[in-house]
mmCIF file of C-alpha atoms in Angstrom:
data_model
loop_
_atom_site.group_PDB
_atom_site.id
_atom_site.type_symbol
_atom_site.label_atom_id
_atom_site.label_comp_id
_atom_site.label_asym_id
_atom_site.label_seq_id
_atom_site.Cartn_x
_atom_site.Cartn_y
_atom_site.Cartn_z
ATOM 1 C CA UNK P 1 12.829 -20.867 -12.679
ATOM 2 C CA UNK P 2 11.941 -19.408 -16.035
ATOM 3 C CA UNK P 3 8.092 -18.996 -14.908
ATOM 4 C CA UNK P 4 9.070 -17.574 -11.635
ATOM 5 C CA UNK P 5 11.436 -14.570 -13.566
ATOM 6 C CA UNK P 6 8.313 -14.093 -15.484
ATOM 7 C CA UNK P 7 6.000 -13.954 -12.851
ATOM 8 C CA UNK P 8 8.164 -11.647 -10.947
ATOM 9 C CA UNK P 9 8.550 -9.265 -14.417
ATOM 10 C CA UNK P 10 4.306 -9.584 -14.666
ATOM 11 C CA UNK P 11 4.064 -8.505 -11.136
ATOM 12 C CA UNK P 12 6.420 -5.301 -11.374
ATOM 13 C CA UNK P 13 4.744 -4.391 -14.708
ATOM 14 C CA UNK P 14 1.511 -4.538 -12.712
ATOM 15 C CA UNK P 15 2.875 -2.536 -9.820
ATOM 16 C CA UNK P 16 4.643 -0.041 -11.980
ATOM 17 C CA UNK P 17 1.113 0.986 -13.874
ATOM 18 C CA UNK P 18 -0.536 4.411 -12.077
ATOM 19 C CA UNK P 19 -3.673 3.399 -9.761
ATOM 20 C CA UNK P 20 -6.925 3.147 -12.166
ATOM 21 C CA UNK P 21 -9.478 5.998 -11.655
ATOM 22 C CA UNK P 22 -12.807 4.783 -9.349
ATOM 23 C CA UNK P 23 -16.011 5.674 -10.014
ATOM 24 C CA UNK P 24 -16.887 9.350 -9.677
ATOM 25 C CA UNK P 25 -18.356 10.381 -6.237
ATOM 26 C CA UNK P 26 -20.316 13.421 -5.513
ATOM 27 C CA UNK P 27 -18.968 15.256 -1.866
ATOM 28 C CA UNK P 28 -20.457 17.985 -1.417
ATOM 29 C CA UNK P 29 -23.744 20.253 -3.115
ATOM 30 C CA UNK P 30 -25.776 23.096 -2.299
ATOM 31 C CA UNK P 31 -29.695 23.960 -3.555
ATOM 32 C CA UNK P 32 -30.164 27.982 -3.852
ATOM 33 C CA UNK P 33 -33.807 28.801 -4.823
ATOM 34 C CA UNK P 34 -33.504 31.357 -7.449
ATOM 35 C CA UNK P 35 -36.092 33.250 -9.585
ATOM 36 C CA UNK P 36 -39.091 32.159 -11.196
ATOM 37 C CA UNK P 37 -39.025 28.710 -9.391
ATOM 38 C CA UNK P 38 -35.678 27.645 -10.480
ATOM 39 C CA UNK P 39 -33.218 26.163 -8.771
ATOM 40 C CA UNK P 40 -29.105 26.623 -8.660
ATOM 41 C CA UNK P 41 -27.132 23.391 -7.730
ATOM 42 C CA UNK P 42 -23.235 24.108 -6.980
ATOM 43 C CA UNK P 43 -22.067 20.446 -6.631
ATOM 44 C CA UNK P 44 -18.523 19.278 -5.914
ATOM 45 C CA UNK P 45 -17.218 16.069 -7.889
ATOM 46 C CA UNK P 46 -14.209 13.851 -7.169
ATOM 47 C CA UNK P 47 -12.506 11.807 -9.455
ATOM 48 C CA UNK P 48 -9.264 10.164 -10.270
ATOM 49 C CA UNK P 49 -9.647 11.602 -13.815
ATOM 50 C CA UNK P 50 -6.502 10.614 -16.235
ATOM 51 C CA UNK P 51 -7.364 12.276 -19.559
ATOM 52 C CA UNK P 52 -9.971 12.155 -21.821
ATOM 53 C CA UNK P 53 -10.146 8.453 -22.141
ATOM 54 C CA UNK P 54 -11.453 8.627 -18.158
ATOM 55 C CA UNK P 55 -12.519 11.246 -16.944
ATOM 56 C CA UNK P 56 -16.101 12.450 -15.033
ATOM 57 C CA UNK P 57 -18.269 13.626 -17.542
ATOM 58 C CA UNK P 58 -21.406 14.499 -16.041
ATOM 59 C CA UNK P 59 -23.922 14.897 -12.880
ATOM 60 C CA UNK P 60 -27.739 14.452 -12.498
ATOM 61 C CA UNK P 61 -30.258 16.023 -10.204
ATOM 62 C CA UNK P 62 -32.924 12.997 -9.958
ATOM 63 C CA UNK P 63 -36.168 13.014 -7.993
ATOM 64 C CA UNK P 64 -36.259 9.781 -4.940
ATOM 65 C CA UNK P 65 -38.205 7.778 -7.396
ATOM 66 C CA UNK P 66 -34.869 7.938 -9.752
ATOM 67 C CA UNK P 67 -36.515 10.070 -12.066
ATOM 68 C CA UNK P 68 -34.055 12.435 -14.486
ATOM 69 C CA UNK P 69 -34.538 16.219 -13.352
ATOM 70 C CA UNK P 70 -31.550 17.821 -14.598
ATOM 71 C CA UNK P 71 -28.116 16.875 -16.197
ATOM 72 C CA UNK P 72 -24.696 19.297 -16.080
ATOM 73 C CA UNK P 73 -22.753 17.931 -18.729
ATOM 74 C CA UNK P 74 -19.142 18.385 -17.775
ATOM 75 C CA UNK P 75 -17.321 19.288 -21.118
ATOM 76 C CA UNK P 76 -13.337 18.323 -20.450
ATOM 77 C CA UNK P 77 -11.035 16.323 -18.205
ATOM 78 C CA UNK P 78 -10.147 17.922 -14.455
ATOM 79 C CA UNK P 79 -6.603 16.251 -14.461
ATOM 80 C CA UNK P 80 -5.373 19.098 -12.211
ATOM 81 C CA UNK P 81 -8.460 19.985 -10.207
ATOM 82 C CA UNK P 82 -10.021 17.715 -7.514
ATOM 83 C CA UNK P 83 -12.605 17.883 -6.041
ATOM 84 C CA UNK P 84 -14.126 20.615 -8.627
ATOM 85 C CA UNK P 85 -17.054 22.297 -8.365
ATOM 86 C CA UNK P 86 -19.567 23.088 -11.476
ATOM 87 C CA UNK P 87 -23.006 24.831 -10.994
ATOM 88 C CA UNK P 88 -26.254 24.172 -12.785
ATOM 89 C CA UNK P 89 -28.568 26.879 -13.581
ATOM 90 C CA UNK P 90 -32.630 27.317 -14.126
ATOM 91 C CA UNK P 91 -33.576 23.811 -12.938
ATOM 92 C CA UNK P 92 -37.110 23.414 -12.415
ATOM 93 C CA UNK P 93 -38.158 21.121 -9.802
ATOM 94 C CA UNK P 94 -42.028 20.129 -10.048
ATOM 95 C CA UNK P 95 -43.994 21.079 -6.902
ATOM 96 C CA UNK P 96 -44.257 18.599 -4.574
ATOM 97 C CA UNK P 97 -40.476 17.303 -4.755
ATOM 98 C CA UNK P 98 -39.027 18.103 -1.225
ATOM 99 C CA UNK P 99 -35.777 16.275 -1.399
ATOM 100 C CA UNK P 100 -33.344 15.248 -4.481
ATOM 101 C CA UNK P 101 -30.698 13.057 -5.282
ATOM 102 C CA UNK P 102 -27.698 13.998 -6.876
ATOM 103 C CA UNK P 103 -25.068 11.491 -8.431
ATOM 104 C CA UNK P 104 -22.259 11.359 -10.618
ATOM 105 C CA UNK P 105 -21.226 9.802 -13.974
ATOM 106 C CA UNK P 106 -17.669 8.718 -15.211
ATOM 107 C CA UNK P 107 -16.880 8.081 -18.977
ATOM 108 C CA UNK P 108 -15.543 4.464 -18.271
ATOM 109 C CA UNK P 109 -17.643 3.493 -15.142
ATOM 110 C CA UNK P 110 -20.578 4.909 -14.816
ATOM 111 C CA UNK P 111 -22.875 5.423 -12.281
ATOM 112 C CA UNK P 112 -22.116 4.046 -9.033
ATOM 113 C CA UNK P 113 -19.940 6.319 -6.770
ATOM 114 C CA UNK P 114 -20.785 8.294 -3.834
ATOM 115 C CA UNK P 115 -24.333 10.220 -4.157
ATOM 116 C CA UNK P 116 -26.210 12.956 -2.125
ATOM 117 C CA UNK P 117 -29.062 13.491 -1.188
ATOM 118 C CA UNK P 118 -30.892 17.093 -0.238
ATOM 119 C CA UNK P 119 -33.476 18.682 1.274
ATOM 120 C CA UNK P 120 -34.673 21.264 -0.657
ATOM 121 C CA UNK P 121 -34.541 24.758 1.443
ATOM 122 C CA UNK P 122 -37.915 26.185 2.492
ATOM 123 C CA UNK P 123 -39.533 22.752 2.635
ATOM 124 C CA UNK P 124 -40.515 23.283 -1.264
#
């Protein structure tokens, strides 16, 4: 009887604790060609984020081979916002590169959530 109490107390202890953030996913992102051959990237985020213990931290702009292009560092918690939406400015994408991926990073995760990929506009 005693084990069954407890495993009853374990369970509503376990039921009681607020759902655990996922990984971070990327909805939504736009490529604006801007001036001298930069690029602007407005991309949406959503994540569960509880604080600064978990919490999406940053996004990438990465070629199809996986290779690094850009990173927006994203400086605090967005507790109270989601989906938010951060821009990143004067990217330069070598010539050649016609589509990019973009994906997201949480602080206790990692990668691994929902990523997008674009075409750039004007068939760059």
């Amino acid at each position: 009887m005693c084990s069954a109490v407890l495993a009853c107390v374990a369970g509503f202890a376990l039921a009681a604790q607020p759902a655990l953030a996922g990984k971070a996913d990327v909805v939504q992102a736009r490529a604006v060609s801007t001036a001298n051959n930069t690029w602007r990237f407005d991309v949406t985020v959503r994540h569960e984020d509880s604080g600064w213990d978990h919490y999406a931290d940053r996004y990438e702009i990465l070629s199809m081979k996986g290779r690094v292009l850009a990173t927006r560092v994203l400086a605090h918690p967005h507790v109270n916002e989601q989906p938010f939406t951060r821009s990143l400015y004067n990217v330069r994408i070598p010539k050649g590169i016609k589509r990019i991926r973009i994906r997201a990073h949480d602080s206790r995760h990692g990668y691994g959530g929902k990523e997008i990929v674009l075409t750039l506009p004007h068939g760059r």
